[in-house]
mmCIF file of C-alpha atoms and ligand atoms in Angstrom:
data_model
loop_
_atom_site.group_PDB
_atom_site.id
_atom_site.type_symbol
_atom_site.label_atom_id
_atom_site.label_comp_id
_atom_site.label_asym_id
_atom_site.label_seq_id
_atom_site.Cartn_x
_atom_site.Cartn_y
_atom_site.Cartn_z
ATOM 1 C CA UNK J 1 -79.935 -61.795 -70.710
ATOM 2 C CA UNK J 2 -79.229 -62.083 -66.813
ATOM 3 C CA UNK J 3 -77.112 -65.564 -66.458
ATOM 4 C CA UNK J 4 -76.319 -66.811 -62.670
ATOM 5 C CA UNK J 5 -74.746 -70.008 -61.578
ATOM 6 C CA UNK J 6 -75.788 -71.241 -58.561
ATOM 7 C CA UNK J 7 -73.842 -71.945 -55.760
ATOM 8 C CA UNK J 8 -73.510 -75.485 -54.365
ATOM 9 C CA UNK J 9 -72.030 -75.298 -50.837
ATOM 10 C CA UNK J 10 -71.421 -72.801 -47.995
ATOM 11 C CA UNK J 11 -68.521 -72.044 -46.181
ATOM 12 C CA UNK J 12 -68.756 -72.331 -42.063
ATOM 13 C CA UNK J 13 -70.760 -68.714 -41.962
ATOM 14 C CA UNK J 14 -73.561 -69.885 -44.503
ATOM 15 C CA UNK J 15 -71.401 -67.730 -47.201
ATOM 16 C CA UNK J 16 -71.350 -69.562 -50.922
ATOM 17 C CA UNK J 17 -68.089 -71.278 -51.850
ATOM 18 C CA UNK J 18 -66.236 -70.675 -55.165
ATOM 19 C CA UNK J 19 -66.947 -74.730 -55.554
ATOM 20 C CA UNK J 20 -68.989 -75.881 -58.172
ATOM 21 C CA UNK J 21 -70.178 -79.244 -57.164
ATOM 22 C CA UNK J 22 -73.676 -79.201 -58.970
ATOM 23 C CA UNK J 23 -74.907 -77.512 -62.480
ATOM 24 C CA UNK J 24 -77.520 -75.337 -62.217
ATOM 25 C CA UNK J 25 -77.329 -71.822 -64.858
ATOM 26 C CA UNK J 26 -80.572 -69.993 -64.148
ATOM 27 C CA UNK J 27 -81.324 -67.798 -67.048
ATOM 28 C CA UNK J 28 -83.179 -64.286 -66.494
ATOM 29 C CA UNK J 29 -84.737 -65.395 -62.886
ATOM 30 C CA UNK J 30 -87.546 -67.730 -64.806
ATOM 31 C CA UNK J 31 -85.311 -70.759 -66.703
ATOM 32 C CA UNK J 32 -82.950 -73.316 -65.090
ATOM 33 C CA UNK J 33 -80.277 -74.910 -67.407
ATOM 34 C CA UNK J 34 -79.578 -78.142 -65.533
ATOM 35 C CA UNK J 35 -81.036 -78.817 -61.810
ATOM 36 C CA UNK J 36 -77.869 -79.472 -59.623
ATOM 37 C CA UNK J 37 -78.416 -77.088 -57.116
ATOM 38 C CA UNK J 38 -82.059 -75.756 -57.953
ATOM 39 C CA UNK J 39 -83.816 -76.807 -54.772
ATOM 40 C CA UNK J 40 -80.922 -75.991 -52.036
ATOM 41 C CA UNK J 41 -79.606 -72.425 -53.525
ATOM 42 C CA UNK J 42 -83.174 -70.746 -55.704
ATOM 43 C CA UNK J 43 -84.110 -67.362 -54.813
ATOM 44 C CA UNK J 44 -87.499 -66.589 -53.355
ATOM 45 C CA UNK J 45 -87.642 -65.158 -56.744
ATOM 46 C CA UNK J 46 -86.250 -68.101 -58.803
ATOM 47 C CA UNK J 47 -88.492 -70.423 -56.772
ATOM 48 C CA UNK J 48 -91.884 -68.276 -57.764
ATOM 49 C CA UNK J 49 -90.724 -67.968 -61.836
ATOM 50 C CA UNK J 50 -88.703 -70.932 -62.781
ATOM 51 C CA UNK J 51 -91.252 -73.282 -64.136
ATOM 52 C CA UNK J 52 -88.807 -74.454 -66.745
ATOM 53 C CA UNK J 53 -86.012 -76.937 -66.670
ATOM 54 C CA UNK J 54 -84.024 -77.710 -69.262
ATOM 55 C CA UNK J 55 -81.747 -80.769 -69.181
ATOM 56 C CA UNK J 56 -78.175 -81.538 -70.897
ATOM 57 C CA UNK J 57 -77.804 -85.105 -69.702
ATOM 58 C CA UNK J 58 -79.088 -87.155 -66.721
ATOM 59 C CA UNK J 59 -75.521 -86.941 -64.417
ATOM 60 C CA UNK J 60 -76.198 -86.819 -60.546
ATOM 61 C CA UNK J 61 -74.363 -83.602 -60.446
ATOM 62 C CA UNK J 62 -77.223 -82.061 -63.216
ATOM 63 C CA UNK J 63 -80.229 -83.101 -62.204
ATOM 64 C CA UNK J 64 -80.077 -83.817 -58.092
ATOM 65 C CA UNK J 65 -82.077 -80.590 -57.172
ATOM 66 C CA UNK J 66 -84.710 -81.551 -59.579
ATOM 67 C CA UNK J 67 -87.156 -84.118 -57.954
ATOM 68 C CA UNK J 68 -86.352 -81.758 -54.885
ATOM 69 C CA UNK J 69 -87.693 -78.568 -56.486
ATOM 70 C CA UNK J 70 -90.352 -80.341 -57.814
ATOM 71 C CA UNK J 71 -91.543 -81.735 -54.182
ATOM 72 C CA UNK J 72 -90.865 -78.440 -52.261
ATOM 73 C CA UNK J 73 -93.504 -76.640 -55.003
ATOM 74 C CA UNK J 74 -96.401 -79.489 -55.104
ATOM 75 C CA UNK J 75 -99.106 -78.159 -53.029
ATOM 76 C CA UNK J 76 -98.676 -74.962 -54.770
ATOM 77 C CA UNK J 77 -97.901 -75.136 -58.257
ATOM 78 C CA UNK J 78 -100.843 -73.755 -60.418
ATOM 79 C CA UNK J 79 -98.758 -74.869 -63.362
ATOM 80 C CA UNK J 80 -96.838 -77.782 -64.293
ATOM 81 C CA UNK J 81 -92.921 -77.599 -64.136
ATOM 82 C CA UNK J 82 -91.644 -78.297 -67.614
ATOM 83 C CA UNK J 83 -88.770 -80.626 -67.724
ATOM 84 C CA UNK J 84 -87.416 -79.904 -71.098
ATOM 85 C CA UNK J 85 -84.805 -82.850 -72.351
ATOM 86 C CA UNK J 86 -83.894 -85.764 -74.884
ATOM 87 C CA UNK J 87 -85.915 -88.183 -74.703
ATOM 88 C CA UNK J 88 -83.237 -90.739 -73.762
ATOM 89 C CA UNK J 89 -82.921 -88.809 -70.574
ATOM 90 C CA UNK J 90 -86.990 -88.620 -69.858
ATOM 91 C CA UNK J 91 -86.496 -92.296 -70.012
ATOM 92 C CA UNK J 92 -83.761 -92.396 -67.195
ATOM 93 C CA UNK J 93 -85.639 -90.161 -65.022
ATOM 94 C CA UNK J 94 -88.590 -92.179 -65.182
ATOM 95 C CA UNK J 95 -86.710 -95.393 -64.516
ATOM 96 C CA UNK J 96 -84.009 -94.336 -62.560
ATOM 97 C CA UNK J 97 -85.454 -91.151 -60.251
ATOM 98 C CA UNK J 98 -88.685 -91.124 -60.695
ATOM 99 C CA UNK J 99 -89.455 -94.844 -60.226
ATOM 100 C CA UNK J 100 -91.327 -94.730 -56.814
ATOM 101 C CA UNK J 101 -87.989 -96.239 -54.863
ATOM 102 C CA UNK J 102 -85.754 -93.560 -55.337
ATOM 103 C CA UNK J 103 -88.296 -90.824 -54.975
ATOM 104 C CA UNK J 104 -92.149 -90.369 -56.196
ATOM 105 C CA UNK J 105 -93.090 -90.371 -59.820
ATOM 106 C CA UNK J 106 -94.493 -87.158 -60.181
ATOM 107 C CA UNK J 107 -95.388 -87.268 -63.838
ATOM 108 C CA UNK J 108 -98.507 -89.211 -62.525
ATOM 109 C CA UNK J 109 -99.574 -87.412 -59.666
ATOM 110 C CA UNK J 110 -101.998 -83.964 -59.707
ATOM 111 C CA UNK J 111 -101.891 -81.756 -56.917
ATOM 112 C CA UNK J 112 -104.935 -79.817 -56.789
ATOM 113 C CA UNK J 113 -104.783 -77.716 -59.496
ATOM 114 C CA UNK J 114 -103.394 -80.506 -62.148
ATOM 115 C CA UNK J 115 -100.243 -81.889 -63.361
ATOM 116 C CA UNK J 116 -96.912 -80.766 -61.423
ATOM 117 C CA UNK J 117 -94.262 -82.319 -64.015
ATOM 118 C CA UNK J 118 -94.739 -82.153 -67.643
ATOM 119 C CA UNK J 119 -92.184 -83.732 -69.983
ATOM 120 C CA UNK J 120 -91.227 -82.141 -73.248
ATOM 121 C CA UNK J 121 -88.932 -83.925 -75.197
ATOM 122 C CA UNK J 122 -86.739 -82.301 -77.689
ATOM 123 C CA UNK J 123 -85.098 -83.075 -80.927
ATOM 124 C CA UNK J 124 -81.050 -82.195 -81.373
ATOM 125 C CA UNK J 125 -80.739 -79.176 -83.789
ATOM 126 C CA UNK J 126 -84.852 -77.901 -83.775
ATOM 127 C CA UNK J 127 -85.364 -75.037 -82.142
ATOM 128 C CA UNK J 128 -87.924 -75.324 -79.168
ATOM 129 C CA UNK J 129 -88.905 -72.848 -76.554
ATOM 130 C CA UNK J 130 -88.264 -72.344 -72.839
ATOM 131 C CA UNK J 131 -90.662 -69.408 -71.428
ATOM 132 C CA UNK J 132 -89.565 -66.181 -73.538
ATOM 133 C CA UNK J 133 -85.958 -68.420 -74.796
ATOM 134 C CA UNK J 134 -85.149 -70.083 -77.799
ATOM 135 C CA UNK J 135 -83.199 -73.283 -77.480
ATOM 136 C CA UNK J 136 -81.542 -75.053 -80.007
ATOM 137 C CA UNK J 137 -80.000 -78.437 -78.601
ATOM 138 C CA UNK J 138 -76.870 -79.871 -80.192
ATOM 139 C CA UNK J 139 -75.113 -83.222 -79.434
ATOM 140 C CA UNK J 140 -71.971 -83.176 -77.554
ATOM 141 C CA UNK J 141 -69.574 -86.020 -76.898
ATOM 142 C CA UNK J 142 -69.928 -87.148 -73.321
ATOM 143 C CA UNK J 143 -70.274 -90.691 -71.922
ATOM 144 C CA UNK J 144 -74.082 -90.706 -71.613
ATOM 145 C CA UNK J 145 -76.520 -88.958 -74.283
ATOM 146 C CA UNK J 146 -75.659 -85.557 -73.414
ATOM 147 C CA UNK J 147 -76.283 -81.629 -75.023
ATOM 148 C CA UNK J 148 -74.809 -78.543 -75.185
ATOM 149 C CA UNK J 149 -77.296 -75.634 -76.032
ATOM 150 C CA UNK J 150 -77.488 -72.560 -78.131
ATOM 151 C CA UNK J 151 -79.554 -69.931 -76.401
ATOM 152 C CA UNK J 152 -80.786 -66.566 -77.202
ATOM 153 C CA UNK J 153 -83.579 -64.181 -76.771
ATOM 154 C CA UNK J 154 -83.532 -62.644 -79.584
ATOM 155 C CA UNK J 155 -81.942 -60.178 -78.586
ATOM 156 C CA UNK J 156 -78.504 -61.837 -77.073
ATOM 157 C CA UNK J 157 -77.271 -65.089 -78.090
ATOM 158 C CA UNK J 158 -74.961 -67.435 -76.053
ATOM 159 C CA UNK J 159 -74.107 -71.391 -75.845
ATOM 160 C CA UNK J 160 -73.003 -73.617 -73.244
ATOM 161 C CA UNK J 161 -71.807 -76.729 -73.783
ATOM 162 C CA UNK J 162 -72.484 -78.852 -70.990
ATOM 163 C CA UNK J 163 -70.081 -81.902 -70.162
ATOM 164 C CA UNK J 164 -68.061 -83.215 -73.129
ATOM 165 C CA UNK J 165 -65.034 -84.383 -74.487
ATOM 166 C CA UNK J 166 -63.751 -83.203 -77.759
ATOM 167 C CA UNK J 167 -66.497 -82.395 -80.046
ATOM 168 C CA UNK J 168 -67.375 -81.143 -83.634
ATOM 169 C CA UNK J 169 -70.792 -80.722 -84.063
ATOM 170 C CA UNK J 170 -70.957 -78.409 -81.321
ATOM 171 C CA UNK J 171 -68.522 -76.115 -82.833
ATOM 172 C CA UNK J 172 -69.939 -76.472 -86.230
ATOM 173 C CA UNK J 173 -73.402 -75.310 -84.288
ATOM 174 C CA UNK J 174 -71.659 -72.431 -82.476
ATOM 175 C CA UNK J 175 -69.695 -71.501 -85.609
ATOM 176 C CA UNK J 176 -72.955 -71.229 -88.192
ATOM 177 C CA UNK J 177 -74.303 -68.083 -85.511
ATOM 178 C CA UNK J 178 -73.950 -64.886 -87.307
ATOM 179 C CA UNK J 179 -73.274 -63.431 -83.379
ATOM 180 C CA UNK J 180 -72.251 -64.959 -79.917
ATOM 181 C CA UNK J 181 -72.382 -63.232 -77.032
ATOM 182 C CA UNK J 182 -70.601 -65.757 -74.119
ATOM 183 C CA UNK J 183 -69.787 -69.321 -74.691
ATOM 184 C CA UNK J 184 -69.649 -71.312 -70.870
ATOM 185 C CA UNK J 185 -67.683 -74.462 -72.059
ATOM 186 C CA UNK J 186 -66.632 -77.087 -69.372
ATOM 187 C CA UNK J 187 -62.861 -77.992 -68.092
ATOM 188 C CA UNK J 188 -63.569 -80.357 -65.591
ATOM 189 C CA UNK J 189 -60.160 -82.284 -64.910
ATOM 190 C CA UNK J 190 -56.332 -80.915 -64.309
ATOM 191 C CA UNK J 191 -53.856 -81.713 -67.331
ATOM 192 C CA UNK J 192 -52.477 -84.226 -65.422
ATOM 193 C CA UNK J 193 -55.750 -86.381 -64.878
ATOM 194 C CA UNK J 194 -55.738 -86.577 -68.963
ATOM 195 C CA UNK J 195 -56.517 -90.249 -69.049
ATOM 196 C CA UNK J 196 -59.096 -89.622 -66.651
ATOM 197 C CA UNK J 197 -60.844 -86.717 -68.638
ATOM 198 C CA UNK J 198 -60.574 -89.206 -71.715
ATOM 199 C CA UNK J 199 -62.124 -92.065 -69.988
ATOM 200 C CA UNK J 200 -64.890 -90.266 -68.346
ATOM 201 C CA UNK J 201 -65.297 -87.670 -71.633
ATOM 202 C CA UNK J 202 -64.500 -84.104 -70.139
ATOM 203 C CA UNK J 203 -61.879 -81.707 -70.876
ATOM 204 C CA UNK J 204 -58.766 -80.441 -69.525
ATOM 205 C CA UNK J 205 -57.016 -77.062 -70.172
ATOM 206 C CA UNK J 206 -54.968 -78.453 -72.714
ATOM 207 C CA UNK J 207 -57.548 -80.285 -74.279
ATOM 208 C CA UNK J 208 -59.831 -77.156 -74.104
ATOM 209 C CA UNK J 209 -57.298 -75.277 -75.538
ATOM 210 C CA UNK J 210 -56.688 -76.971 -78.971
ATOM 211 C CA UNK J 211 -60.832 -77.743 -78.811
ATOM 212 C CA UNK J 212 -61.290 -73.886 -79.093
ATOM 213 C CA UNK J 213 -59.103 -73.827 -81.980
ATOM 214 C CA UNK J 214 -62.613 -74.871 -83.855
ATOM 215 C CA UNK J 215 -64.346 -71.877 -82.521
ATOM 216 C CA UNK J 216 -64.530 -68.647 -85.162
ATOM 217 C CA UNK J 217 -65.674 -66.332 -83.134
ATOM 218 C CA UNK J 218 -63.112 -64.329 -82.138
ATOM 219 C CA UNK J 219 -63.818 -61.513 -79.623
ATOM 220 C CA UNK J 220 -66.442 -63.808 -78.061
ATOM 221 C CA UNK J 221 -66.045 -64.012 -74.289
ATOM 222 C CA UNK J 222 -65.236 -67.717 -73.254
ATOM 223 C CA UNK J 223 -66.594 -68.943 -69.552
ATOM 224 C CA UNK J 224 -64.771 -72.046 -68.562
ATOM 225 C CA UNK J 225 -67.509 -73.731 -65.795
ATOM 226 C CA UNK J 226 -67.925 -77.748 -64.869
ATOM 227 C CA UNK J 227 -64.524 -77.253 -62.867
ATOM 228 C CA UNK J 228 -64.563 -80.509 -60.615
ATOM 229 C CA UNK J 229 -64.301 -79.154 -56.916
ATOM 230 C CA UNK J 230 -61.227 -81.048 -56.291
ATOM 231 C CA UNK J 231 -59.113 -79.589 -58.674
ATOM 232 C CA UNK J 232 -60.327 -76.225 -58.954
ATOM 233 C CA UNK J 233 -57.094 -74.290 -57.952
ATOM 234 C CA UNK J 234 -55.012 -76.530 -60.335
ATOM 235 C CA UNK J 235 -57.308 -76.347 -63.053
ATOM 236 C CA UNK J 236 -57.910 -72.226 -62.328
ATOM 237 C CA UNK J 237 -53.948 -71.921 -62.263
ATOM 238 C CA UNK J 238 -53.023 -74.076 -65.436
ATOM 239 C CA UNK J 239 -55.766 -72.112 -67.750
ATOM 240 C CA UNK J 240 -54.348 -69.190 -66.624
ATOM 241 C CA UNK J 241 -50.497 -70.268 -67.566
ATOM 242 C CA UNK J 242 -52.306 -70.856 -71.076
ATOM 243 C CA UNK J 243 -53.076 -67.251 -70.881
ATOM 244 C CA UNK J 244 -56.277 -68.404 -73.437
ATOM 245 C CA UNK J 245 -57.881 -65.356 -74.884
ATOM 246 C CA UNK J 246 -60.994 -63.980 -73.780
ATOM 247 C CA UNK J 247 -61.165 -66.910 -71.189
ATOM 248 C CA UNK J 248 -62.200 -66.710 -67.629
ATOM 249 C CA UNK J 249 -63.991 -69.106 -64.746
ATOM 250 C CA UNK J 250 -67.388 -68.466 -64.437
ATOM 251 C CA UNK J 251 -68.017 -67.033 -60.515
ATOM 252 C CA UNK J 252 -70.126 -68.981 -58.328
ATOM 253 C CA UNK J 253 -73.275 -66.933 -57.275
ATOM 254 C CA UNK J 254 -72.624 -63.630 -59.906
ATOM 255 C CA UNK J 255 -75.041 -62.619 -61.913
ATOM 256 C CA UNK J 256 -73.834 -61.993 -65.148
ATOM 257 C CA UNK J 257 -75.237 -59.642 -67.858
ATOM 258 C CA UNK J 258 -75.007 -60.575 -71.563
HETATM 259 ZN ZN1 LIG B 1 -71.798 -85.664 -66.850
#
């Protein structure tokens, strides 16, 4: 399983920046795990095969490449784009995006060769499918609805949390796999911004820390990812005083093989 996160923002020579200011994992060239960055940083590759989208929650930061993506392909999608997600966040897409003001509601409009976006709700804990992926969606404790995901093709297994604050059925998820192969798990504020990370449900390296005390598997390699821009060198330098286990930042742009 080929896992990339996309970068966000260039540097003065058009080179990618360690920043991650958007979500967007793209699984295997063909799936997109959030829509940050989809439309501004796809391949000519990822463009062509991504046709599905699969949503944690409906944050700015998750979802602004989306109606994007979805626009730049119109005129030639033979297929509709499958936006896979709760159906609490359907709902804000609808009313909040793709309400005609903000930007066009494309669930109702056919380009020549039909639909363009296709909704397809899923329930938490059922396993649905995402082109040749297995997903199995499990709640997570952020300050909208919000999922983390269990993902495997049959062949490799891995989960990614998504944004959250401390959380237990996650972990009790994770913890029931007979094998993991990487678990991406967010860290989005500095120790010092606790109160911050409480109020706003993400996790700091501290936090993170005593949450992966829950987590059984032990050789398992751990991704941290969500890192908000701002405090990236703070955040990078405190997990690494932790000296966590198994723990690393997931790189902006590498493609990673699971
Ligand atoms: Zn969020």
């Amino acid at each position: 399983m080929k896992l990339q996160l996309l970068p966000t923002t260039f540097d003065e020579f058009g080179r990618a920046t360690a920043q991650q200011h958007l979500a967007c994992f793209v699984i295997d060239d063909c799936v997109a795990i959030d829509a940050g960055s989809l439309a501004m940083a796809a391949s000519e590759i990822q463009r062509e095969k991504i046709r599905d989208i699969v949503l944690t929650h409906a944050h700015l930061d998750h979802i602004a490449g989306l109606p994007l993506f979805v626009d730049d392909l119109f005129a030639s999608l033979k297929k509709p784009i499958r936006v896979h997600a709760a159906p609490e966040v359907i709902e804000t897409l609808e009313r909040d995006v793709f309400n005609w003001s903000v930007y066009p509601r494309f669930s109702e409009l056919n380009n020549q060769y039909g639909e363009v976006l296709n909704y397809r709700p899923f329930q938490s804990e059922k396993v649905f499918q995402a082109a040749h992926l297995d997903f199995k969606a499990v709640e997570v404790n952020h300050k909208v609805p919000s999922v983390g995901f269990i993902i495997s093709d049959k062949k490799t297994k891995i989960a990614l949390s998504g944004d959250t604050a401390e959380m237990n059925k996650f972990w009790s998820a994770v913890n029931k796999e007979k094998n993991l192969d990487a678990l991406l798990v967010e860290c989005a504020f500095p120790d010092n911004l606790k109160d911050l990370a409480y109020s706003s449900h993400h996790l700091t390296p501290k936090i993170l820390r005593a949450e992966l005390g829950k987590f059984r598997h032990r050789n398992c390699p751990i991704f941290a990812i969500n890192l908000k821009p701002m405090y990236r060198q703070q955040i990078v330098s405190e997990l690494e005083d932790l000296q966590i286990e198994n723990l690393e930042i997931l790189e902006v742009g590498r493609v990673y093989d699971f």
